[in-house]
């Protein structure tokens, strides 16, 4: 699985406010770049925290990009993928609309009734892991559904786990020229955090570009 993490953060590294409300951190040029990344990917992934906070649809907004995907024999939109150990995704969430396929990755801790509800709502449920979604295992199962590339949009809990499991290939971050603050506000990588220098993922800076009123940083991992 090729995994590209893409996010927008404030200068102080926050993905949103302490109230976990979605905020526009970057501008139109960055939104368009993100739309192109979605259009390139087989799947667009978030954690259930983002589904509950933002209720995103994760679809490609530009009609020409959707048309181009169809010309290439692909579905107009990439699949949506959510990491959701206990199947907490609401059955009326936008990611379960009819615009694209949706894979809900759950663990063995998910209640069968919740799984049934998600499947009735059109989702495909994939079980991997005991109490929490086992990401490497889940990605192998996604590959069996012809998903070979994922663009991950967040949030900070999921992104940390992906780095911890050494699953990230590429990282792009748009640093918007604003300060959000708040010790409880989500950052690019939350989770437990790494404690020793040897375990910090090594990133290689491949690009620095001014975009809107911020800066786009690109890394290979
Ligand atoms: P998140 O990363 O979206 O989701 C975290 C949840 O995913 C966990 O609590 C966990 O819940 C589930 N999960 C399942 N398996 C996991 C695994 N192996 N590792 C980690 N998580 C796993 O939530 P978040 O960190 O709270 O971030 C949400 C915030 O980020 C929102 O405020 C949103 O607006 C913001 N956001 C910003 C951007 C941006 O680019 N600025 C992009 C996306 C989101 P269970 O244990 O119940 O499964």
JSON list of N, CA, C and O and ligand atoms in Angstrom, two decimals, residues 6-9 14-17 20-23 25 46-51 53-54 83-86 88 105 131-135 153-159 161 186 190, ligand 1:
[
{"chain": "A", "resi": 6, "resn": "UNK", "atom": "N", "xyz": [-1.57, 13.76, 3.93]},
{"chain": "A", "resi": 6, "resn": "UNK", "atom": "CA", "xyz": [-1.65, 15.18, 3.55]},
{"chain": "A", "resi": 6, "resn": "UNK", "atom": "C", "xyz": [-2.53, 15.91, 4.56]},
{"chain": "A", "resi": 6, "resn": "UNK", "atom": "O", "xyz": [-3.63, 15.46, 4.87]},
{"chain": "A", "resi": 7, "resn": "UNK", "atom": "N", "xyz": [-2.04, 17.02, 5.08]},
{"chain": "A", "resi": 7, "resn": "UNK", "atom": "CA", "xyz": [-2.84, 17.77, 6.06]},
{"chain": "A", "resi": 7, "resn": "UNK", "atom": "C", "xyz": [-2.50, 19.25, 5.98]},
{"chain": "A", "resi": 7, "resn": "UNK", "atom": "O", "xyz": [-1.51, 19.64, 5.38]},
{"chain": "A", "resi": 8, "resn": "UNK", "atom": "N", "xyz": [-3.36, 20.04, 6.60]},
{"chain": "A", "resi": 8, "resn": "UNK", "atom": "CA", "xyz": [-3.09, 21.47, 6.76]},
{"chain": "A", "resi": 8, "resn": "UNK", "atom": "C", "xyz": [-2.99, 21.74, 8.25]},
{"chain": "A", "resi": 8, "resn": "UNK", "atom": "O", "xyz": [-3.81, 21.24, 9.03]},
{"chain": "A", "resi": 9, "resn": "UNK", "atom": "N", "xyz": [-1.98, 22.47, 8.64]},
{"chain": "A", "resi": 9, "resn": "UNK", "atom": "CA", "xyz": [-1.81, 22.78, 10.07]},
{"chain": "A", "resi": 9, "resn": "UNK", "atom": "C", "xyz": [-1.46, 24.25, 10.23]},
{"chain": "A", "resi": 9, "resn": "UNK", "atom": "O", "xyz": [-1.00, 24.91, 9.30]},
{"chain": "A", "resi": 14, "resn": "UNK", "atom": "N", "xyz": [-1.19, 22.76, 14.80]},
{"chain": "A", "resi": 14, "resn": "UNK", "atom": "CA", "xyz": [-2.54, 22.28, 15.14]},
{"chain": "A", "resi": 14, "resn": "UNK", "atom": "C", "xyz": [-3.36, 22.01, 13.88]},
{"chain": "A", "resi": 14, "resn": "UNK", "atom": "O", "xyz": [-3.35, 22.81, 12.94]},
{"chain": "A", "resi": 15, "resn": "UNK", "atom": "N", "xyz": [-4.13, 20.92, 13.93]},
{"chain": "A", "resi": 15, "resn": "UNK", "atom": "CA", "xyz": [-5.01, 20.57, 12.80]},
{"chain": "A", "resi": 15, "resn": "UNK", "atom": "C", "xyz": [-6.37, 21.26, 12.91]},
{"chain": "A", "resi": 15, "resn": "UNK", "atom": "O", "xyz": [-7.09, 21.39, 11.93]},
{"chain": "A", "resi": 16, "resn": "UNK", "atom": "N", "xyz": [-6.76, 21.61, 14.13]},
{"chain": "A", "resi": 16, "resn": "UNK", "atom": "CA", "xyz": [-8.02, 22.33, 14.34]},
{"chain": "A", "resi": 16, "resn": "UNK", "atom": "C", "xyz": [-7.99, 22.91, 15.76]},
{"chain": "A", "resi": 16, "resn": "UNK", "atom": "O", "xyz": [-6.95, 22.88, 16.42]},
{"chain": "A", "resi": 17, "resn": "UNK", "atom": "N", "xyz": [-9.13, 23.42, 16.21]},
{"chain": "A", "resi": 17, "resn": "UNK", "atom": "CA", "xyz": [-9.18, 24.07, 17.52]},
{"chain": "A", "resi": 17, "resn": "UNK", "atom": "C", "xyz": [-9.34, 23.04, 18.64]},
{"chain": "A", "resi": 17, "resn": "UNK", "atom": "O", "xyz": [-9.62, 21.88, 18.39]},
{"chain": "A", "resi": 20, "resn": "UNK", "atom": "N", "xyz": [-12.21, 20.95, 18.50]},
{"chain": "A", "resi": 20, "resn": "UNK", "atom": "CA", "xyz": [-12.16, 19.99, 17.38]},
{"chain": "A", "resi": 20, "resn": "UNK", "atom": "C", "xyz": [-13.14, 20.39, 16.28]},
{"chain": "A", "resi": 20, "resn": "UNK", "atom": "O", "xyz": [-13.75, 19.54, 15.64]},
{"chain": "A", "resi": 21, "resn": "UNK", "atom": "N", "xyz": [-13.28, 21.69, 16.11]},
{"chain": "A", "resi": 21, "resn": "UNK", "atom": "CA", "xyz": [-14.14, 22.17, 15.02]},
{"chain": "A", "resi": 21, "resn": "UNK", "atom": "C", "xyz": [-13.29, 22.32, 13.78]},
{"chain": "A", "resi": 21, "resn": "UNK", "atom": "O", "xyz": [-12.18, 22.82, 13.85]},
{"chain": "A", "resi": 22, "resn": "UNK", "atom": "N", "xyz": [-13.86, 21.92, 12.65]},
{"chain": "A", "resi": 22, "resn": "UNK", "atom": "CA", "xyz": [-13.14, 22.07, 11.39]},
{"chain": "A", "resi": 22, "resn": "UNK", "atom": "C", "xyz": [-12.90, 23.55, 11.11]},
{"chain": "A", "resi": 22, "resn": "UNK", "atom": "O", "xyz": [-13.83, 24.36, 11.22]},
{"chain": "A", "resi": 23, "resn": "UNK", "atom": "N", "xyz": [-11.67, 23.92, 10.79]},
{"chain": "A", "resi": 23, "resn": "UNK", "atom": "CA", "xyz": [-11.38, 25.32, 10.44]},
{"chain": "A", "resi": 23, "resn": "UNK", "atom": "C", "xyz": [-10.58, 25.33, 9.15]},
{"chain": "A", "resi": 23, "resn": "UNK", "atom": "O", "xyz": [-9.81, 24.41, 8.88]},
{"chain": "A", "resi": 25, "resn": "UNK", "atom": "N", "xyz": [-7.61, 26.22, 7.32]},
{"chain": "A", "resi": 25, "resn": "UNK", "atom": "CA", "xyz": [-6.25, 26.63, 7.67]},
{"chain": "A", "resi": 25, "resn": "UNK", "atom": "C", "xyz": [-5.49, 27.07, 6.42]},
{"chain": "A", "resi": 25, "resn": "UNK", "atom": "O", "xyz": [-4.69, 27.98, 6.46]},
{"chain": "A", "resi": 46, "resn": "UNK", "atom": "N", "xyz": [-9.55, 8.53, 6.65]},
{"chain": "A", "resi": 46, "resn": "UNK", "atom": "CA", "xyz": [-9.54, 9.34, 7.88]},
{"chain": "A", "resi": 46, "resn": "UNK", "atom": "C", "xyz": [-9.79, 8.41, 9.07]},
{"chain": "A", "resi": 46, "resn": "UNK", "atom": "O", "xyz": [-10.24, 7.28, 8.90]},
{"chain": "A", "resi": 47, "resn": "UNK", "atom": "N", "xyz": [-9.56, 8.95, 10.28]},
{"chain": "A", "resi": 47, "resn": "UNK", "atom": "CA", "xyz": [-9.95, 8.24, 11.49]},
{"chain": "A", "resi": 47, "resn": "UNK", "atom": "C", "xyz": [-11.39, 8.61, 11.84]},
{"chain": "A", "resi": 47, "resn": "UNK", "atom": "O", "xyz": [-11.92, 9.63, 11.37]},
{"chain": "A", "resi": 48, "resn": "UNK", "atom": "N", "xyz": [-12.00, 7.79, 12.70]},
{"chain": "A", "resi": 48, "resn": "UNK", "atom": "CA", "xyz": [-13.41, 8.05, 13.04]},
{"chain": "A", "resi": 48, "resn": "UNK", "atom": "C", "xyz": [-13.55, 9.37, 13.81]},
{"chain": "A", "resi": 48, "resn": "UNK", "atom": "O", "xyz": [-14.61, 10.01, 13.77]},
{"chain": "A", "resi": 49, "resn": "UNK", "atom": "N", "xyz": [-12.47, 9.83, 14.45]},
{"chain": "A", "resi": 49, "resn": "UNK", "atom": "CA", "xyz": [-12.53, 11.13, 15.13]},
{"chain": "A", "resi": 49, "resn": "UNK", "atom": "C", "xyz": [-12.85, 12.24, 14.14]},
{"chain": "A", "resi": 49, "resn": "UNK", "atom": "O", "xyz": [-13.61, 13.17, 14.46]},
{"chain": "A", "resi": 50, "resn": "UNK", "atom": "N", "xyz": [-12.30, 12.14, 12.94]},
{"chain": "A", "resi": 50, "resn": "UNK", "atom": "CA", "xyz": [-12.56, 13.16, 11.91]},
{"chain": "A", "resi": 50, "resn": "UNK", "atom": "C", "xyz": [-13.98, 13.02, 11.38]},
{"chain": "A", "resi": 50, "resn": "UNK", "atom": "O", "xyz": [-14.66, 14.02, 11.12]},
{"chain": "A", "resi": 51, "resn": "UNK", "atom": "N", "xyz": [-14.44, 11.79, 11.23]},
{"chain": "A", "resi": 51, "resn": "UNK", "atom": "CA", "xyz": [-15.84, 11.59, 10.78]},
{"chain": "A", "resi": 51, "resn": "UNK", "atom": "C", "xyz": [-16.79, 12.22, 11.79]},
{"chain": "A", "resi": 51, "resn": "UNK", "atom": "O", "xyz": [-17.72, 12.95, 11.42]},
{"chain": "A", "resi": 53, "resn": "UNK", "atom": "N", "xyz": [-16.16, 14.56, 14.01]},
{"chain": "A", "resi": 53, "resn": "UNK", "atom": "CA", "xyz": [-15.97, 16.01, 14.17]},
{"chain": "A", "resi": 53, "resn": "UNK", "atom": "C", "xyz": [-16.44, 16.79, 12.94]},
{"chain": "A", "resi": 53, "resn": "UNK", "atom": "O", "xyz": [-17.08, 17.83, 13.06]},
{"chain": "A", "resi": 54, "resn": "UNK", "atom": "N", "xyz": [-16.11, 16.28, 11.76]},
{"chain": "A", "resi": 54, "resn": "UNK", "atom": "CA", "xyz": [-16.29, 17.09, 10.53]},
{"chain": "A", "resi": 54, "resn": "UNK", "atom": "C", "xyz": [-17.36, 16.54, 9.59]},
{"chain": "A", "resi": 54, "resn": "UNK", "atom": "O", "xyz": [-17.79, 17.27, 8.69]},
{"chain": "A", "resi": 83, "resn": "UNK", "atom": "N", "xyz": [-10.88, 4.40, 9.77]},
{"chain": "A", "resi": 83, "resn": "UNK", "atom": "CA", "xyz": [-10.40, 3.53, 10.87]},
{"chain": "A", "resi": 83, "resn": "UNK", "atom": "C", "xyz": [-11.33, 3.76, 12.05]},
{"chain": "A", "resi": 83, "resn": "UNK", "atom": "O", "xyz": [-11.39, 4.86, 12.59]},
{"chain": "A", "resi": 84, "resn": "UNK", "atom": "N", "xyz": [-12.05, 2.71, 12.45]},
{"chain": "A", "resi": 84, "resn": "UNK", "atom": "CA", "xyz": [-13.15, 2.88, 13.39]},
{"chain": "A", "resi": 84, "resn": "UNK", "atom": "C", "xyz": [-13.31, 1.60, 14.22]},
{"chain": "A", "resi": 84, "resn": "UNK", "atom": "O", "xyz": [-14.22, 0.81, 13.97]},
{"chain": "A", "resi": 85, "resn": "UNK", "atom": "N", "xyz": [-12.43, 1.41, 15.21]},
{"chain": "A", "resi": 85, "resn": "UNK", "atom": "CA", "xyz": [-12.34, 0.12, 15.94]},
{"chain": "A", "resi": 85, "resn": "UNK", "atom": "C", "xyz": [-13.68, -0.38, 16.43]},
{"chain": "A", "resi": 85, "resn": "UNK", "atom": "O", "xyz": [-13.95, -1.59, 16.40]},
{"chain": "A", "resi": 86, "resn": "UNK", "atom": "N", "xyz": [-14.53, 0.52, 16.94]},
{"chain": "A", "resi": 86, "resn": "UNK", "atom": "CA", "xyz": [-15.79, 0.06, 17.55]},
{"chain": "A", "resi": 86, "resn": "UNK", "atom": "C", "xyz": [-17.02, 0.37, 16.70]},
{"chain": "A", "resi": 86, "resn": "UNK", "atom": "O", "xyz": [-18.14, 0.37, 17.20]},
{"chain": "A", "resi": 88, "resn": "UNK", "atom": "N", "xyz": [-18.18, 3.17, 15.31]},
{"chain": "A", "resi": 88, "resn": "UNK", "atom": "CA", "xyz": [-18.93, 4.33, 15.81]},
{"chain": "A", "resi": 88, "resn": "UNK", "atom": "C", "xyz": [-19.38, 5.27, 14.69]},
{"chain": "A", "resi": 88, "resn": "UNK", "atom": "O", "xyz": [-20.03, 6.28, 14.94]},
{"chain": "A", "resi": 105, "resn": "UNK", "atom": "N", "xyz": [-12.98, 0.14, 8.56]},
{"chain": "A", "resi": 105, "resn": "UNK", "atom": "CA", "xyz": [-12.06, -0.79, 9.20]},
{"chain": "A", "resi": 105, "resn": "UNK", "atom": "C", "xyz": [-12.40, -0.84, 10.68]},
{"chain": "A", "resi": 105, "resn": "UNK", "atom": "O", "xyz": [-12.38, 0.19, 11.36]},
{"chain": "A", "resi": 131, "resn": "UNK", "atom": "N", "xyz": [-8.56, -5.07, 19.73]},
{"chain": "A", "resi": 131, "resn": "UNK", "atom": "CA", "xyz": [-9.27, -3.96, 20.37]},
{"chain": "A", "resi": 131, "resn": "UNK", "atom": "C", "xyz": [-9.23, -2.70, 19.51]},
{"chain": "A", "resi": 131, "resn": "UNK", "atom": "O", "xyz": [-10.07, -1.83, 19.65]},
{"chain": "A", "resi": 132, "resn": "UNK", "atom": "N", "xyz": [-8.19, -2.59, 18.69]},
{"chain": "A", "resi": 132, "resn": "UNK", "atom": "CA", "xyz": [-8.03, -1.43, 17.84]},
{"chain": "A", "resi": 132, "resn": "UNK", "atom": "C", "xyz": [-7.71, -1.90, 16.43]},
{"chain": "A", "resi": 132, "resn": "UNK", "atom": "O", "xyz": [-7.19, -3.01, 16.28]},
{"chain": "A", "resi": 133, "resn": "UNK", "atom": "N", "xyz": [-8.00, -1.10, 15.46]},
{"chain": "A", "resi": 133, "resn": "UNK", "atom": "CA", "xyz": [-7.73, -1.51, 14.08]},
{"chain": "A", "resi": 133, "resn": "UNK", "atom": "C", "xyz": [-6.22, -1.76, 13.91]},
{"chain": "A", "resi": 133, "resn": "UNK", "atom": "O", "xyz": [-5.40, -0.89, 14.22]},
{"chain": "A", "resi": 134, "resn": "UNK", "atom": "N", "xyz": [-5.89, -2.96, 13.45]},
{"chain": "A", "resi": 134, "resn": "UNK", "atom": "CA", "xyz": [-4.51, -3.28, 13.12]},
{"chain": "A", "resi": 134, "resn": "UNK", "atom": "C", "xyz": [-4.27, -2.77, 11.70]},
{"chain": "A", "resi": 134, "resn": "UNK", "atom": "O", "xyz": [-4.77, -3.34, 10.73]},
{"chain": "A", "resi": 135, "resn": "UNK", "atom": "N", "xyz": [-3.54, -1.67, 11.60]},
{"chain": "A", "resi": 135, "resn": "UNK", "atom": "CA", "xyz": [-3.44, -0.99, 10.30]},
{"chain": "A", "resi": 135, "resn": "UNK", "atom": "C", "xyz": [-2.71, -1.82, 9.24]},
{"chain": "A", "resi": 135, "resn": "UNK", "atom": "O", "xyz": [-3.21, -1.93, 8.12]},
{"chain": "A", "resi": 153, "resn": "UNK", "atom": "N", "xyz": [-6.01, 11.86, 5.23]},
{"chain": "A", "resi": 153, "resn": "UNK", "atom": "CA", "xyz": [-6.22, 13.28, 5.54]},
{"chain": "A", "resi": 153, "resn": "UNK", "atom": "C", "xyz": [-6.17, 13.59, 7.03]},
{"chain": "A", "resi": 153, "resn": "UNK", "atom": "O", "xyz": [-6.19, 14.74, 7.43]},
{"chain": "A", "resi": 154, "resn": "UNK", "atom": "N", "xyz": [-6.16, 12.60, 7.88]},
{"chain": "A", "resi": 154, "resn": "UNK", "atom": "CA", "xyz": [-6.09, 12.86, 9.32]},
{"chain": "A", "resi": 154, "resn": "UNK", "atom": "C", "xyz": [-7.02, 11.96, 10.08]},
{"chain": "A", "resi": 154, "resn": "UNK", "atom": "O", "xyz": [-7.56, 11.01, 9.52]},
{"chain": "A", "resi": 155, "resn": "UNK", "atom": "N", "xyz": [-7.24, 12.26, 11.40]},
{"chain": "A", "resi": 155, "resn": "UNK", "atom": "CA", "xyz": [-6.56, 13.33, 12.10]},
{"chain": "A", "resi": 155, "resn": "UNK", "atom": "C", "xyz": [-5.27, 12.86, 12.77]},
{"chain": "A", "resi": 155, "resn": "UNK", "atom": "O", "xyz": [-4.65, 11.89, 12.36]},
{"chain": "A", "resi": 156, "resn": "UNK", "atom": "N", "xyz": [-4.93, 13.58, 13.82]},
{"chain": "A", "resi": 156, "resn": "UNK", "atom": "CA", "xyz": [-3.64, 13.38, 14.47]},
{"chain": "A", "resi": 156, "resn": "UNK", "atom": "C", "xyz": [-3.45, 12.01, 15.10]},
{"chain": "A", "resi": 156, "resn": "UNK", "atom": "O", "xyz": [-2.33, 11.48, 15.12]},
{"chain": "A", "resi": 157, "resn": "UNK", "atom": "N", "xyz": [-4.53, 11.40, 15.60]},
{"chain": "A", "resi": 157, "resn": "UNK", "atom": "CA", "xyz": [-4.40, 10.05, 16.20]},
{"chain": "A", "resi": 157, "resn": "UNK", "atom": "C", "xyz": [-4.04, 9.04, 15.13]},
{"chain": "A", "resi": 157, "resn": "UNK", "atom": "O", "xyz": [-3.14, 8.22, 15.31]},
{"chain": "A", "resi": 158, "resn": "UNK", "atom": "N", "xyz": [-4.77, 9.09, 14.02]},
{"chain": "A", "resi": 158, "resn": "UNK", "atom": "CA", "xyz": [-4.52, 8.13, 12.94]},
{"chain": "A", "resi": 158, "resn": "UNK", "atom": "C", "xyz": [-3.13, 8.35, 12.34]},
{"chain": "A", "resi": 158, "resn": "UNK", "atom": "O", "xyz": [-2.39, 7.40, 12.09]},
{"chain": "A", "resi": 159, "resn": "UNK", "atom": "N", "xyz": [-2.77, 9.62, 12.13]},
{"chain": "A", "resi": 159, "resn": "UNK", "atom": "CA", "xyz": [-1.47, 9.89, 11.49]},
{"chain": "A", "resi": 159, "resn": "UNK", "atom": "C", "xyz": [-0.33, 9.37, 12.37]},
{"chain": "A", "resi": 159, "resn": "UNK", "atom": "O", "xyz": [0.62, 8.75, 11.88]},
{"chain": "A", "resi": 161, "resn": "UNK", "atom": "N", "xyz": [-0.42, 6.85, 14.47]},
{"chain": "A", "resi": 161, "resn": "UNK", "atom": "CA", "xyz": [-0.39, 5.38, 14.37]},
{"chain": "A", "resi": 161, "resn": "UNK", "atom": "C", "xyz": [0.25, 4.92, 13.06]},
{"chain": "A", "resi": 161, "resn": "UNK", "atom": "O", "xyz": [0.97, 3.91, 13.04]},
{"chain": "A", "resi": 186, "resn": "UNK", "atom": "N", "xyz": [-5.92, 19.12, 18.42]},
{"chain": "A", "resi": 186, "resn": "UNK", "atom": "CA", "xyz": [-5.19, 18.06, 17.73]},
{"chain": "A", "resi": 186, "resn": "UNK", "atom": "C", "xyz": [-4.01, 18.60, 16.93]},
{"chain": "A", "resi": 186, "resn": "UNK", "atom": "O", "xyz": [-4.10, 19.69, 16.35]},
{"chain": "A", "resi": 190, "resn": "UNK", "atom": "N", "xyz": [-0.56, 12.89, 17.06]},
{"chain": "A", "resi": 190, "resn": "UNK", "atom": "CA", "xyz": [-0.86, 12.85, 18.50]},
{"chain": "A", "resi": 190, "resn": "UNK", "atom": "C", "xyz": [-0.49, 11.46, 19.05]},
{"chain": "A", "resi": 190, "resn": "UNK", "atom": "O", "xyz": [0.67, 11.15, 19.15]},
{"chain": "B", "resi": 1, "resn": "LIG", "atom": "P1", "xyz": [-8.75, 10.83, 14.04]},
{"chain": "B", "resi": 1, "resn": "LIG", "atom": "O1", "xyz": [-7.29, 10.63, 13.93]},
{"chain": "B", "resi": 1, "resn": "LIG", "atom": "O2", "xyz": [-9.51, 11.29, 12.85]},
{"chain": "B", "resi": 1, "resn": "LIG", "atom": "O3", "xyz": [-9.44, 9.50, 14.54]},
{"chain": "B", "resi": 1, "resn": "LIG", "atom": "C1", "xyz": [-8.91, 8.86, 15.67]},
{"chain": "B", "resi": 1, "resn": "LIG", "atom": "C2", "xyz": [-9.73, 7.66, 16.01]},
{"chain": "B", "resi": 1, "resn": "LIG", "atom": "O4", "xyz": [-9.57, 6.66, 15.02]},
{"chain": "B", "resi": 1, "resn": "LIG", "atom": "C3", "xyz": [-9.26, 7.03, 17.29]},
{"chain": "B", "resi": 1, "resn": "LIG", "atom": "O5", "xyz": [-9.75, 7.69, 18.41]},
{"chain": "B", "resi": 1, "resn": "LIG", "atom": "C4", "xyz": [-9.76, 5.63, 17.13]},
{"chain": "B", "resi": 1, "resn": "LIG", "atom": "O6", "xyz": [-11.08, 5.55, 17.65]},
{"chain": "B", "resi": 1, "resn": "LIG", "atom": "C5", "xyz": [-9.79, 5.41, 15.60]},
{"chain": "B", "resi": 1, "resn": "LIG", "atom": "N1", "xyz": [-8.78, 4.45, 15.26]},
{"chain": "B", "resi": 1, "resn": "LIG", "atom": "C6", "xyz": [-9.01, 3.17, 14.89]},
{"chain": "B", "resi": 1, "resn": "LIG", "atom": "N2", "xyz": [-7.89, 2.52, 14.74]},
{"chain": "B", "resi": 1, "resn": "LIG", "atom": "C7", "xyz": [-6.90, 3.37, 15.00]},
{"chain": "B", "resi": 1, "resn": "LIG", "atom": "C8", "xyz": [-5.49, 3.23, 15.00]},
{"chain": "B", "resi": 1, "resn": "LIG", "atom": "N3", "xyz": [-4.88, 2.08, 14.70]},
{"chain": "B", "resi": 1, "resn": "LIG", "atom": "N4", "xyz": [-4.76, 4.30, 15.34]},
{"chain": "B", "resi": 1, "resn": "LIG", "atom": "C9", "xyz": [-5.36, 5.48, 15.63]},
{"chain": "B", "resi": 1, "resn": "LIG", "atom": "N5", "xyz": [-6.68, 5.67, 15.65]},
{"chain": "B", "resi": 1, "resn": "LIG", "atom": "C10", "xyz": [-7.45, 4.60, 15.34]},
{"chain": "B", "resi": 1, "resn": "LIG", "atom": "O7", "xyz": [-9.12, 11.80, 15.26]},
{"chain": "B", "resi": 1, "resn": "LIG", "atom": "P2", "xyz": [-8.41, 13.05, 15.93]},
{"chain": "B", "resi": 1, "resn": "LIG", "atom": "O8", "xyz": [-6.97, 12.82, 16.14]},
{"chain": "B", "resi": 1, "resn": "LIG", "atom": "O9", "xyz": [-9.28, 13.41, 17.07]},
{"chain": "B", "resi": 1, "resn": "LIG", "atom": "O10", "xyz": [-8.54, 14.16, 14.80]},
{"chain": "B", "resi": 1, "resn": "LIG", "atom": "C11", "xyz": [-9.76, 14.79, 14.53]},
{"chain": "B", "resi": 1, "resn": "LIG", "atom": "C12", "xyz": [-9.51, 16.26, 14.37]},
{"chain": "B", "resi": 1, "resn": "LIG", "atom": "O11", "xyz": [-8.59, 16.45, 13.29]},
{"chain": "B", "resi": 1, "resn": "LIG", "atom": "C13", "xyz": [-10.75, 17.06, 14.05]},
{"chain": "B", "resi": 1, "resn": "LIG", "atom": "O12", "xyz": [-10.73, 18.24, 14.82]},
{"chain": "B", "resi": 1, "resn": "LIG", "atom": "C14", "xyz": [-10.59, 17.40, 12.58]},
{"chain": "B", "resi": 1, "resn": "LIG", "atom": "O13", "xyz": [-11.19, 18.63, 12.25]},
{"chain": "B", "resi": 1, "resn": "LIG", "atom": "C15", "xyz": [-9.11, 17.47, 12.44]},
{"chain": "B", "resi": 1, "resn": "LIG", "atom": "N6", "xyz": [-8.62, 17.22, 11.07]},
{"chain": "B", "resi": 1, "resn": "LIG", "atom": "C16", "xyz": [-7.87, 18.21, 10.47]},
{"chain": "B", "resi": 1, "resn": "LIG", "atom": "C17", "xyz": [-7.33, 17.99, 9.21]},
{"chain": "B", "resi": 1, "resn": "LIG", "atom": "C18", "xyz": [-6.44, 19.02, 8.58]},
{"chain": "B", "resi": 1, "resn": "LIG", "atom": "O14", "xyz": [-5.85, 18.77, 7.53]},
{"chain": "B", "resi": 1, "resn": "LIG", "atom": "N7", "xyz": [-6.28, 20.19, 9.18]},
{"chain": "B", "resi": 1, "resn": "LIG", "atom": "C19", "xyz": [-7.60, 16.79, 8.53]},
{"chain": "B", "resi": 1, "resn": "LIG", "atom": "C20", "xyz": [-8.39, 15.83, 9.16]},
{"chain": "B", "resi": 1, "resn": "LIG", "atom": "C21", "xyz": [-8.88, 16.06, 10.44]},
{"chain": "B", "resi": 1, "resn": "LIG", "atom": "P3", "xyz": [-11.62, 4.08, 18.03]},
{"chain": "B", "resi": 1, "resn": "LIG", "atom": "O15", "xyz": [-10.65, 3.52, 19.01]},
{"chain": "B", "resi": 1, "resn": "LIG", "atom": "O16", "xyz": [-12.98, 4.29, 18.55]},
{"chain": "B", "resi": 1, "resn": "LIG", "atom": "O17", "xyz": [-11.59, 3.35, 16.76]}
]
